[in-house]
Backbone as JSON Lines, residues from 0, in Angstrom:
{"i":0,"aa":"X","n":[-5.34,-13.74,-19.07],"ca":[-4.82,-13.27,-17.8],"c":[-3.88,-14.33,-17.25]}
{"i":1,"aa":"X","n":[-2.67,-14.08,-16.6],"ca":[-1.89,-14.36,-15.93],"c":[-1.83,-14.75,-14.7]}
{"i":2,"aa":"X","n":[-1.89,-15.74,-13.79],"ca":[-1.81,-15.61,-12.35],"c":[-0.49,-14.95,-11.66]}
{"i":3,"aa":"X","n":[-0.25,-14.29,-10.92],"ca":[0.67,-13.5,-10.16],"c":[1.59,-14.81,-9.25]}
{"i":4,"aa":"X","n":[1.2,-15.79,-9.14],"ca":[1.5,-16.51,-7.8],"c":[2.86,-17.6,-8.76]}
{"i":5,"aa":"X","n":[1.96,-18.36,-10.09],"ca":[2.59,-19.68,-10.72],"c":[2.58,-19.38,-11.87]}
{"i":6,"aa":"X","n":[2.43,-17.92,-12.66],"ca":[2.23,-17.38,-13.93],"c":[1.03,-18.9,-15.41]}
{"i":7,"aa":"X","n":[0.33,-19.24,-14.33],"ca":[-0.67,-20.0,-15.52],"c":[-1.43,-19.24,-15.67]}
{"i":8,"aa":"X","n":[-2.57,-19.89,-17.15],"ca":[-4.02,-19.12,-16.69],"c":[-4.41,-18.85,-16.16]}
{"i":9,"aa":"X","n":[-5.25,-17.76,-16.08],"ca":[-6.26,-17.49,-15.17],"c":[-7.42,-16.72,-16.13]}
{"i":10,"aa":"X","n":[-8.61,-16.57,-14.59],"ca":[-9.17,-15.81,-15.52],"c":[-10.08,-15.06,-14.55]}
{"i":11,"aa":"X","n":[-10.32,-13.71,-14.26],"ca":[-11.36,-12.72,-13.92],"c":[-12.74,-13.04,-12.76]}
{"i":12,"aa":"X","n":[-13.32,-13.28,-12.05],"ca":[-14.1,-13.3,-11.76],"c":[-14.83,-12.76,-9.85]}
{"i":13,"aa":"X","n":[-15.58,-13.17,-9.16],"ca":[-15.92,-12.8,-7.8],"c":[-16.2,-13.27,-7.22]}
{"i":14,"aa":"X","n":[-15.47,-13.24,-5.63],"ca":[-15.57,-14.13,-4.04],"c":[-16.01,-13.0,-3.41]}
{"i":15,"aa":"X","n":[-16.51,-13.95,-2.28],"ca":[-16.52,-13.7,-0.81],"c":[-14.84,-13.25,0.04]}
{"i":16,"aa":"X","n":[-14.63,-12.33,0.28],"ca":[-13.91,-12.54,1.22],"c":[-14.3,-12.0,2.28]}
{"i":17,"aa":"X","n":[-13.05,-11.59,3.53],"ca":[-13.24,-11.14,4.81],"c":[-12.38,-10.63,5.38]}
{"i":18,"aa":"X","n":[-12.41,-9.26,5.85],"ca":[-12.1,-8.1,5.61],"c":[-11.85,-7.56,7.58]}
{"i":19,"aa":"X","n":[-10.7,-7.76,7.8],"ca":[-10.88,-6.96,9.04],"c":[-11.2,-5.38,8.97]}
{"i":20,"aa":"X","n":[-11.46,-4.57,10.17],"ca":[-11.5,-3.01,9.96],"c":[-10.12,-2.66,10.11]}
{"i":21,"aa":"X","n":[-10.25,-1.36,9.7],"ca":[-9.13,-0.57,10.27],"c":[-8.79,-0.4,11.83]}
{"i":22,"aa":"X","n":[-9.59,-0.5,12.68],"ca":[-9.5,-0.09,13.97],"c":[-9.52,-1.2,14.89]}
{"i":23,"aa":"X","n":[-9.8,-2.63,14.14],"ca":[-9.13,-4.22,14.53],"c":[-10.69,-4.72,15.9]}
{"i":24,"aa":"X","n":[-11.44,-3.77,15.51],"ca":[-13.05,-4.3,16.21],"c":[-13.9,-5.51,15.69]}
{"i":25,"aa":"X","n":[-13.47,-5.91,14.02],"ca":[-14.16,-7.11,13.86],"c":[-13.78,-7.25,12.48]}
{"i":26,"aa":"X","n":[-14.3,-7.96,12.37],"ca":[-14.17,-8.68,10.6],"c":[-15.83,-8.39,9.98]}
{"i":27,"aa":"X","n":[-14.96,-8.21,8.59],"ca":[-16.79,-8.2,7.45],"c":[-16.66,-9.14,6.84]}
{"i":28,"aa":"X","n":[-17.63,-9.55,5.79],"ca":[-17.84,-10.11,4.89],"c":[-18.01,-8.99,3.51]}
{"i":29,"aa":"X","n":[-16.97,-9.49,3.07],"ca":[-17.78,-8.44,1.05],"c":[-18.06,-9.82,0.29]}
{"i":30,"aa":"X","n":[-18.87,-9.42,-0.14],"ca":[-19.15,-10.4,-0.91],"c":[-19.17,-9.61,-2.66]}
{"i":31,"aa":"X","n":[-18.92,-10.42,-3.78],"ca":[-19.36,-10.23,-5.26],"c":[-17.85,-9.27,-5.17]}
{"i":32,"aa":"X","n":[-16.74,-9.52,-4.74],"ca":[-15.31,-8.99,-4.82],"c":[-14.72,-9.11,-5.88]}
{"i":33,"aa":"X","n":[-14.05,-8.1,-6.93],"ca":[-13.27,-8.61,-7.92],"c":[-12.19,-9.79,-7.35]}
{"i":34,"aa":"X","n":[-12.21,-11.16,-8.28],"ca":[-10.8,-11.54,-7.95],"c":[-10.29,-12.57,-9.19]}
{"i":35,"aa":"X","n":[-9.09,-13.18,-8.75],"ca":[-8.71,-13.88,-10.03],"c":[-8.7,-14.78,-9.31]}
{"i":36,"aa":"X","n":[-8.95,-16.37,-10.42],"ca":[-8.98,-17.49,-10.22],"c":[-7.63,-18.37,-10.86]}
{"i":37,"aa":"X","n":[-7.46,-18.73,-10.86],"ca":[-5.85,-19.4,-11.65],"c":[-6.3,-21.23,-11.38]}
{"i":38,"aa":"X","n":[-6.22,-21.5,-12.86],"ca":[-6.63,-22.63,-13.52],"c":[-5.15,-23.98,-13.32]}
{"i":39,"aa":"X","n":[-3.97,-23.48,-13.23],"ca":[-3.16,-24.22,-12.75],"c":[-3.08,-24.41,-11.21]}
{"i":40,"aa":"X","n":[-2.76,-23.56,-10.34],"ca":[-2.48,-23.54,-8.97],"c":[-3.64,-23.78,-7.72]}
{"i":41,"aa":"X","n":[-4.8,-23.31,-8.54],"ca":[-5.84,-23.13,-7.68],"c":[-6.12,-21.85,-7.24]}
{"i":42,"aa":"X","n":[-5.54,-21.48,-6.84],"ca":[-5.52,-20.08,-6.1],"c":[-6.37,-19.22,-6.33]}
{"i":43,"aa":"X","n":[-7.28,-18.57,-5.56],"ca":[-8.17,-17.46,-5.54],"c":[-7.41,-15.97,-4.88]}
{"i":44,"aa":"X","n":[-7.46,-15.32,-5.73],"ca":[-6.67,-13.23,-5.34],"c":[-7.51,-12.79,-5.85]}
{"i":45,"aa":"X","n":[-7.41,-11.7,-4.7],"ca":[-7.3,-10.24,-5.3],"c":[-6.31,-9.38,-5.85]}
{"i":46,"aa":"X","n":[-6.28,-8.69,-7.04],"ca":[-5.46,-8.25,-7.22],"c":[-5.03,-6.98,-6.29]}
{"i":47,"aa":"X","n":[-3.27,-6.48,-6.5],"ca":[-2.94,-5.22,-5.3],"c":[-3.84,-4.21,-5.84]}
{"i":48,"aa":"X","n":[-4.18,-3.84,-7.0],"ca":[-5.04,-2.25,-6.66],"c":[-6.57,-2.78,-5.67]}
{"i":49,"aa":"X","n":[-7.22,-3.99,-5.94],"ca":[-8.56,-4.14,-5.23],"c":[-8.66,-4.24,-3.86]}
{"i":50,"aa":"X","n":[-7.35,-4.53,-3.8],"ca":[-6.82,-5.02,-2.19],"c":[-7.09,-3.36,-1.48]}
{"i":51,"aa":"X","n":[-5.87,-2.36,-2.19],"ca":[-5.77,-0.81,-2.17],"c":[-6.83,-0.34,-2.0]}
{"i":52,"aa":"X","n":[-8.06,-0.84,-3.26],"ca":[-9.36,0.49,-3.26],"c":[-10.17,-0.27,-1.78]}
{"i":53,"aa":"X","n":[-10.04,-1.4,-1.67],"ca":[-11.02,-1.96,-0.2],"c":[-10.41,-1.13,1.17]}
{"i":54,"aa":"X","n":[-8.94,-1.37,1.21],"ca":[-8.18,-0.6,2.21],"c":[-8.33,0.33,2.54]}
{"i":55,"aa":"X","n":[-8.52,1.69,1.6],"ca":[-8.59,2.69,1.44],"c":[-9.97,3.48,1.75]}
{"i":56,"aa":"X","n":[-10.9,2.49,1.1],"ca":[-12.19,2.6,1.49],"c":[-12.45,2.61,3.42]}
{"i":57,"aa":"X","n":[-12.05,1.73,3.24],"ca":[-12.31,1.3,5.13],"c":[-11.9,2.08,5.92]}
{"i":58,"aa":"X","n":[-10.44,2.61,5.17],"ca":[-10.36,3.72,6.53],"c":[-11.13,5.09,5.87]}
{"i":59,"aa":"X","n":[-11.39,5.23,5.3],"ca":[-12.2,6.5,4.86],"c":[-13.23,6.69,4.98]}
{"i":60,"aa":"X","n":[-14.42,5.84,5.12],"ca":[-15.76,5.87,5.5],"c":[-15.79,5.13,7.18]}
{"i":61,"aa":"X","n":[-17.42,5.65,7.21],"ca":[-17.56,5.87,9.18],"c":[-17.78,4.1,8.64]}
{"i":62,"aa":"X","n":[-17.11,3.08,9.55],"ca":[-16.98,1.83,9.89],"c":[-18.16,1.22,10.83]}
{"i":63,"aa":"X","n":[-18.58,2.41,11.54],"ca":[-19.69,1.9,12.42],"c":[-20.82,1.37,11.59]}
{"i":64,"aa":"X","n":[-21.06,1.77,10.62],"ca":[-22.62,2.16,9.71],"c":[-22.39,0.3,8.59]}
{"i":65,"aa":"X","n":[-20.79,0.26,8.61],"ca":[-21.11,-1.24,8.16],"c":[-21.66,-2.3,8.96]}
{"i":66,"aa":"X","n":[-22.82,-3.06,7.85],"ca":[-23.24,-4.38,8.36],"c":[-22.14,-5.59,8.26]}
{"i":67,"aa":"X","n":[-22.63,-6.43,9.47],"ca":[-21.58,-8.07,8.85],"c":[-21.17,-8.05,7.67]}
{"i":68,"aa":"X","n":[-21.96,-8.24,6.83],"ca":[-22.28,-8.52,5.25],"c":[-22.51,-7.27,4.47]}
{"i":69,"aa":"X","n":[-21.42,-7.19,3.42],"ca":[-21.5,-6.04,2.91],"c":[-21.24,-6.84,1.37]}
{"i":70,"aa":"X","n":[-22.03,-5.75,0.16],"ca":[-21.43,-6.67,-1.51],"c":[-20.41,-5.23,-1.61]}
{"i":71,"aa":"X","n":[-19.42,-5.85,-2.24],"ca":[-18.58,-5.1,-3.01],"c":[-18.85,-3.53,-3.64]}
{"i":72,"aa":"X","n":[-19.85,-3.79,-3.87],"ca":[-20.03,-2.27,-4.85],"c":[-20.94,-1.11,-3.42]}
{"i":73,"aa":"X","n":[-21.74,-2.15,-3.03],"ca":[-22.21,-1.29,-1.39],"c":[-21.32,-0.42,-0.63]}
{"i":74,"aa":"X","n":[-19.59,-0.99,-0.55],"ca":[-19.07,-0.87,-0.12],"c":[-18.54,0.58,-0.48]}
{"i":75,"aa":"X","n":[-18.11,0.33,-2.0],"ca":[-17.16,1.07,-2.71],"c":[-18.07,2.35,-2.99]}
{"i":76,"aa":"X","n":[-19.51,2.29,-2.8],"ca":[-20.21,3.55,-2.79],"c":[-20.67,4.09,-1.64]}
{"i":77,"aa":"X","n":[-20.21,3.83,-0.3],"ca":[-20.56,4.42,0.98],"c":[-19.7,5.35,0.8]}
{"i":78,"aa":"X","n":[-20.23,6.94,1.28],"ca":[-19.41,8.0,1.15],"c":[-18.48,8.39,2.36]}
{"i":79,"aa":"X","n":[-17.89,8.86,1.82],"ca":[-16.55,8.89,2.75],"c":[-16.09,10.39,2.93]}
{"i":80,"aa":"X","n":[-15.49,10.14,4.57],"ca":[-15.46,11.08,5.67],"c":[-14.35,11.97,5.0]}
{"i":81,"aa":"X","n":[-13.39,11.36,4.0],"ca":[-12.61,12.21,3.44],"c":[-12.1,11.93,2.12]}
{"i":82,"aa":"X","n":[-11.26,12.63,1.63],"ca":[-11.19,12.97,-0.04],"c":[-10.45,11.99,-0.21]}
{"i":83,"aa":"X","n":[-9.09,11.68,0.52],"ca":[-8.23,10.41,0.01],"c":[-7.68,9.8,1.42]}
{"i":84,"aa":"X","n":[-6.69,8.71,1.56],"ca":[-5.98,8.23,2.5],"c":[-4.82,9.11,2.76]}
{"i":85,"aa":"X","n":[-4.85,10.38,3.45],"ca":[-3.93,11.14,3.15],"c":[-2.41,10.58,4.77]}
{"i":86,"aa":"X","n":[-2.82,9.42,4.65],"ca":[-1.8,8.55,5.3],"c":[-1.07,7.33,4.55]}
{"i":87,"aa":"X","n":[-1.21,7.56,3.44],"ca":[-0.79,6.85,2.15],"c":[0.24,7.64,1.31]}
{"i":88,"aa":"X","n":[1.59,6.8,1.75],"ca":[2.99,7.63,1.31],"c":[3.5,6.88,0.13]}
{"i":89,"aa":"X","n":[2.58,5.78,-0.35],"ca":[3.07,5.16,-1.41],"c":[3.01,5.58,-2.79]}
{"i":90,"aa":"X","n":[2.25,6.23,-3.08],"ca":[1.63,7.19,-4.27],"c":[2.73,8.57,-4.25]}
């Protein structure tokens, strides 16, 4: 793997990050997040689709029902209020 930022190694793995809502009421925690690490620069990412499926997620499921602390996959399996981001003109 490639880093996006300084094109060195990298390689695959999962952070913590922190996640405002959609509606700008607070910040989460996900924790166990896909991300890449890059062995030259330092740098910890997410890549743009994980960034997308978290985004997408958030505005699609009820926001109230999240805790502070949420893991990654908790997240990505809370069901949601609708079928897609049908406010998403990039696709």
């Amino acid at each position: 793997m490639i880093c996006d930022w300084c094109g060195s190694k990298a390689r695959k793995g999962q952070d913590t990050v922190y996640w405002e809502l959609p509606d700008g009421t607070r910040a989460i925690e996900i924790t166990g997040t896909p991300a890449v690490f890059c062995m030259g620069c330092g740098m910890t990412y997410q890549t743009d689709q994980i960034t997308k499926a978290i985004e997408d997620q958030l505005f699609l499921i009820d926001t109230k029902k999240i805790v502070k602390t949420i893991s990654y996959e908790e997240l990505m399996a809370l069901p949601r209020l609708l079928k897609k981001n049908y406010f998403d003109f990039s696709s």
